[in-house]
Short mmCIF file of N, CA and C in Angstrom, two decimals:
data_model
loop_
_atom_site.label_atom_id
_atom_site.label_comp_id
_atom_site.label_asym_id
_atom_site.label_seq_id
_atom_site.Cartn_x
_atom_site.Cartn_y
_atom_site.Cartn_z
N ALA A 1 24.65 -73.94 -53.93
CA ALA A 1 24.70 -73.96 -55.25
C ALA A 1 23.85 -72.18 -56.33
N ASP A 2 22.49 -72.50 -55.24
CA ASP A 2 21.57 -72.16 -56.02
C ASP A 2 22.05 -70.27 -55.63
N ILE A 3 22.18 -70.34 -54.56
CA ILE A 3 22.54 -68.75 -54.04
C ILE A 3 23.50 -68.29 -54.86
N PHE A 4 24.43 -68.66 -55.14
CA PHE A 4 26.18 -68.54 -55.80
C PHE A 4 25.37 -68.48 -57.24
N GLU A 5 24.85 -69.02 -57.76
CA GLU A 5 24.46 -68.97 -59.12
C GLU A 5 23.48 -67.68 -59.35
N LYS A 6 22.75 -67.42 -58.76
CA LYS A 6 21.81 -66.30 -58.43
C LYS A 6 22.60 -65.20 -58.33
N THR A 7 23.55 -64.90 -57.20
CA THR A 7 24.36 -64.06 -57.35
C THR A 7 25.41 -63.50 -58.02
N ALA A 8 25.83 -64.94 -58.59
CA ALA A 8 26.68 -64.44 -59.71
C ALA A 8 26.21 -63.84 -61.01
N GLN A 9 24.63 -63.96 -61.35
CA GLN A 9 23.89 -63.67 -62.46
C GLN A 9 23.75 -62.05 -62.30
N GLU A 10 23.68 -61.79 -61.31
CA GLU A 10 23.26 -60.09 -60.26
C GLU A 10 24.42 -59.50 -60.62
N LEU A 11 25.82 -60.15 -60.41
CA LEU A 11 27.05 -59.45 -60.55
C LEU A 11 27.67 -59.59 -61.66
N ALA A 12 27.36 -60.22 -62.55
CA ALA A 12 27.71 -60.07 -64.04
C ALA A 12 26.37 -59.34 -64.73
N GLN A 13 25.43 -58.77 -64.66
CA GLN A 13 24.60 -57.67 -64.83
C GLN A 13 25.03 -56.57 -64.90
N GLN A 14 25.99 -56.15 -63.30
CA GLN A 14 26.87 -54.81 -63.27
C GLN A 14 28.42 -54.98 -63.86
N GLY A 15 28.96 -55.79 -64.64
CA GLY A 15 30.34 -56.12 -65.45
C GLY A 15 31.07 -56.69 -64.35
N LEU A 16 30.64 -57.52 -62.98
CA LEU A 16 31.69 -58.24 -62.20
C LEU A 16 31.75 -59.36 -62.41
N SER A 17 32.39 -59.96 -61.73
CA SER A 17 32.27 -61.41 -62.04
C SER A 17 32.73 -62.19 -60.36
N CYS A 18 32.75 -63.32 -60.00
CA CYS A 18 32.85 -63.62 -58.46
C CYS A 18 33.29 -65.02 -58.62
N GLN A 19 34.22 -65.82 -57.73
CA GLN A 19 34.22 -67.04 -57.34
C GLN A 19 33.88 -67.46 -55.95
N CYS A 20 33.36 -68.64 -56.11
CA CYS A 20 32.57 -69.66 -54.88
C CYS A 20 34.08 -69.96 -54.35
N LEU A 21 34.08 -69.57 -53.52
CA LEU A 21 35.74 -70.46 -52.37
C LEU A 21 35.54 -71.67 -51.33
N GLY A 22 34.40 -71.96 -51.48
CA GLY A 22 33.70 -73.02 -50.52
C GLY A 22 32.46 -72.81 -49.71
N GLY A 23 32.27 -73.63 -48.92
CA GLY A 23 30.74 -73.68 -48.58
C GLY A 23 30.85 -73.86 -47.33
N GLY A 24 29.97 -74.55 -46.76
CA GLY A 24 28.92 -74.80 -45.38
C GLY A 24 27.67 -74.24 -44.89
N ARG A 25 27.50 -74.47 -43.51
CA ARG A 25 26.42 -74.28 -43.34
C ARG A 25 26.45 -73.23 -41.93
N LEU A 26 25.06 -72.64 -41.65
CA LEU A 26 24.81 -72.24 -40.41
C LEU A 26 23.96 -72.54 -39.47
N SER A 27 24.04 -72.65 -38.35
CA SER A 27 23.00 -72.81 -37.43
C SER A 27 22.79 -71.37 -36.51
N HIS A 28 21.55 -71.10 -36.67
CA HIS A 28 21.14 -69.46 -36.12
C HIS A 28 20.23 -69.35 -35.02
N ARG A 29 20.52 -69.06 -33.66
CA ARG A 29 19.40 -69.51 -33.13
C ARG A 29 19.26 -68.09 -32.02
N PRO A 30 18.35 -67.55 -32.90
CA PRO A 30 18.28 -65.80 -32.63
C PRO A 30 17.96 -65.40 -31.13
N GLY A 31 16.97 -66.48 -30.41
CA GLY A 31 16.47 -66.53 -29.00
C GLY A 31 18.13 -66.10 -27.75
N GLU A 32 19.16 -67.30 -28.21
CA GLU A 32 19.86 -67.40 -27.59
C GLU A 32 21.32 -66.24 -28.26
N ARG A 33 21.08 -65.78 -29.12
CA ARG A 33 21.89 -64.84 -30.09
C ARG A 33 23.19 -65.66 -30.52
N ARG A 34 23.27 -67.07 -30.80
CA ARG A 34 24.30 -67.60 -31.21
C ARG A 34 24.49 -68.08 -32.74
N ILE A 35 25.12 -68.05 -33.22
CA ILE A 35 25.56 -68.49 -34.43
C ILE A 35 27.01 -69.41 -34.71
N HIS A 36 26.76 -70.92 -35.34
CA HIS A 36 28.08 -71.69 -35.20
C HIS A 36 27.93 -71.81 -37.01
N VAL A 37 29.32 -71.82 -37.41
CA VAL A 37 29.07 -72.03 -38.68
C VAL A 37 30.15 -73.44 -38.85
N TYR A 38 29.32 -74.07 -39.86
CA TYR A 38 30.24 -75.69 -39.73
C TYR A 38 29.95 -75.99 -41.40
N GLY A 39 30.94 -77.13 -40.93
CA GLY A 39 30.57 -78.18 -42.56
C GLY A 39 31.20 -77.46 -44.00
N TYR A 40 30.51 -78.17 -44.83
CA TYR A 40 31.21 -77.91 -46.39
C TYR A 40 29.93 -77.98 -47.18
N SER A 41 30.59 -77.45 -48.40
CA SER A 41 29.56 -78.03 -49.80
C SER A 41 30.13 -79.19 -50.46
N VAL A 42 29.31 -79.73 -50.81
CA VAL A 42 29.52 -81.13 -51.68
C VAL A 42 29.75 -80.32 -53.20
N GLY A 43 29.39 -79.29 -53.66
CA GLY A 43 30.13 -79.06 -55.39
C GLY A 43 31.29 -78.06 -55.02
N PHE A 44 31.09 -76.93 -53.64
CA PHE A 44 31.77 -76.33 -53.54
C PHE A 44 33.37 -76.58 -52.84
N GLY A 45 33.52 -77.59 -52.14
CA GLY A 45 34.49 -77.69 -50.80
C GLY A 45 34.15 -76.58 -49.47
N ARG A 46 34.94 -77.13 -48.83
CA ARG A 46 35.01 -76.37 -47.70
C ARG A 46 35.47 -74.95 -47.47
N ALA A 47 34.56 -73.73 -46.72
CA ALA A 47 34.88 -72.76 -46.55
C ALA A 47 36.40 -72.23 -46.13
N ASP A 48 36.84 -71.20 -45.50
CA ASP A 48 37.50 -71.07 -44.45
C ASP A 48 36.33 -70.35 -43.28
N HIS A 49 35.93 -71.25 -42.60
CA HIS A 49 35.09 -70.82 -41.81
C HIS A 49 35.52 -69.92 -40.68
N SER A 50 36.94 -69.60 -40.43
CA SER A 50 37.15 -68.40 -39.49
C SER A 50 36.99 -67.37 -39.84
N VAL A 51 37.04 -66.86 -41.77
CA VAL A 51 37.38 -65.27 -42.25
C VAL A 51 35.38 -65.44 -41.79
N THR A 52 34.65 -66.38 -42.01
CA THR A 52 33.20 -66.38 -42.27
C THR A 52 33.18 -65.80 -40.60
N THR A 53 33.92 -66.18 -40.04
CA THR A 53 33.02 -66.07 -38.60
C THR A 53 33.62 -64.61 -38.12
N GLU A 54 35.03 -64.17 -38.44
CA GLU A 54 35.49 -62.44 -38.32
C GLU A 54 34.44 -62.08 -39.18
N LYS A 55 33.87 -62.05 -40.06
CA LYS A 55 32.79 -61.09 -40.74
C LYS A 55 31.53 -60.94 -40.10
N LEU A 56 30.90 -61.96 -39.36
CA LEU A 56 29.97 -62.18 -38.75
C LEU A 56 30.19 -61.58 -37.50
N LYS A 57 30.90 -61.76 -36.75
CA LYS A 57 31.33 -60.77 -35.57
C LYS A 57 31.21 -59.42 -35.58
N ALA A 58 31.84 -59.17 -36.75
CA ALA A 58 32.13 -57.58 -36.93
C ALA A 58 30.49 -57.07 -37.71
N LYS A 59 29.63 -58.01 -37.95
CA LYS A 59 28.01 -57.43 -37.87
C LYS A 59 27.11 -57.70 -36.51
N TYR A 60 27.46 -58.63 -36.05
CA TYR A 60 26.98 -58.90 -34.71
C TYR A 60 27.53 -58.98 -33.68
N PRO A 61 28.27 -58.24 -32.97
CA PRO A 61 29.07 -58.33 -32.17
C PRO A 61 28.30 -58.48 -30.75
N ASP A 62 27.00 -58.35 -30.80
CA ASP A 62 26.45 -59.01 -29.59
C ASP A 62 26.28 -60.69 -29.90
N TYR A 63 26.41 -61.37 -30.42
CA TYR A 63 26.05 -62.54 -30.44
C TYR A 63 27.69 -63.74 -30.03
N GLU A 64 27.42 -64.49 -29.98
CA GLU A 64 28.24 -65.58 -29.89
C GLU A 64 28.30 -66.38 -30.81
N ILE A 65 29.72 -66.40 -31.47
CA ILE A 65 29.91 -66.98 -33.06
C ILE A 65 30.93 -67.96 -32.95
N THR A 66 30.61 -69.19 -33.01
CA THR A 66 31.93 -70.36 -33.52
C THR A 66 31.55 -70.86 -34.55
N TRP A 67 32.52 -71.18 -34.90
CA TRP A 67 32.65 -72.45 -36.17
C TRP A 67 33.12 -73.75 -35.91
N ALA A 68 33.70 -74.59 -36.42
CA ALA A 68 34.16 -76.16 -36.48
C ALA A 68 33.79 -77.00 -38.22
N ASN A 69 34.71 -77.91 -38.50
CA ASN A 69 34.88 -78.02 -39.54
C ASN A 69 34.37 -79.42 -39.81
N GLU A 70 33.87 -79.96 -38.58
CA GLU A 70 33.12 -81.34 -38.58
C GLU A 70 31.66 -80.78 -38.91
N GLY A 71 31.07 -81.56 -39.66
CA GLY A 71 29.52 -81.34 -39.43
C GLY A 71 29.46 -81.61 -41.01
N TYR A 72 28.19 -81.28 -41.79
CA TYR A 72 27.91 -81.72 -42.96
C TYR A 72 26.60 -80.65 -42.66
#
């Protein structure tokens, strides 16, 4: 929620608005070049982790990037 609120304020200063579609967590293991997207946000619910994963794969093509709905 803290990150979303900060980002929403920054966007509002530019005349833009945003909406949080859900949340989750990331497990980042840079030494192994792995990112795992999982879980949910108590306040915002669960994000569509498949969308997050595809965006991460585009940015980090040399990483193994996975996702699951399990976990908090």
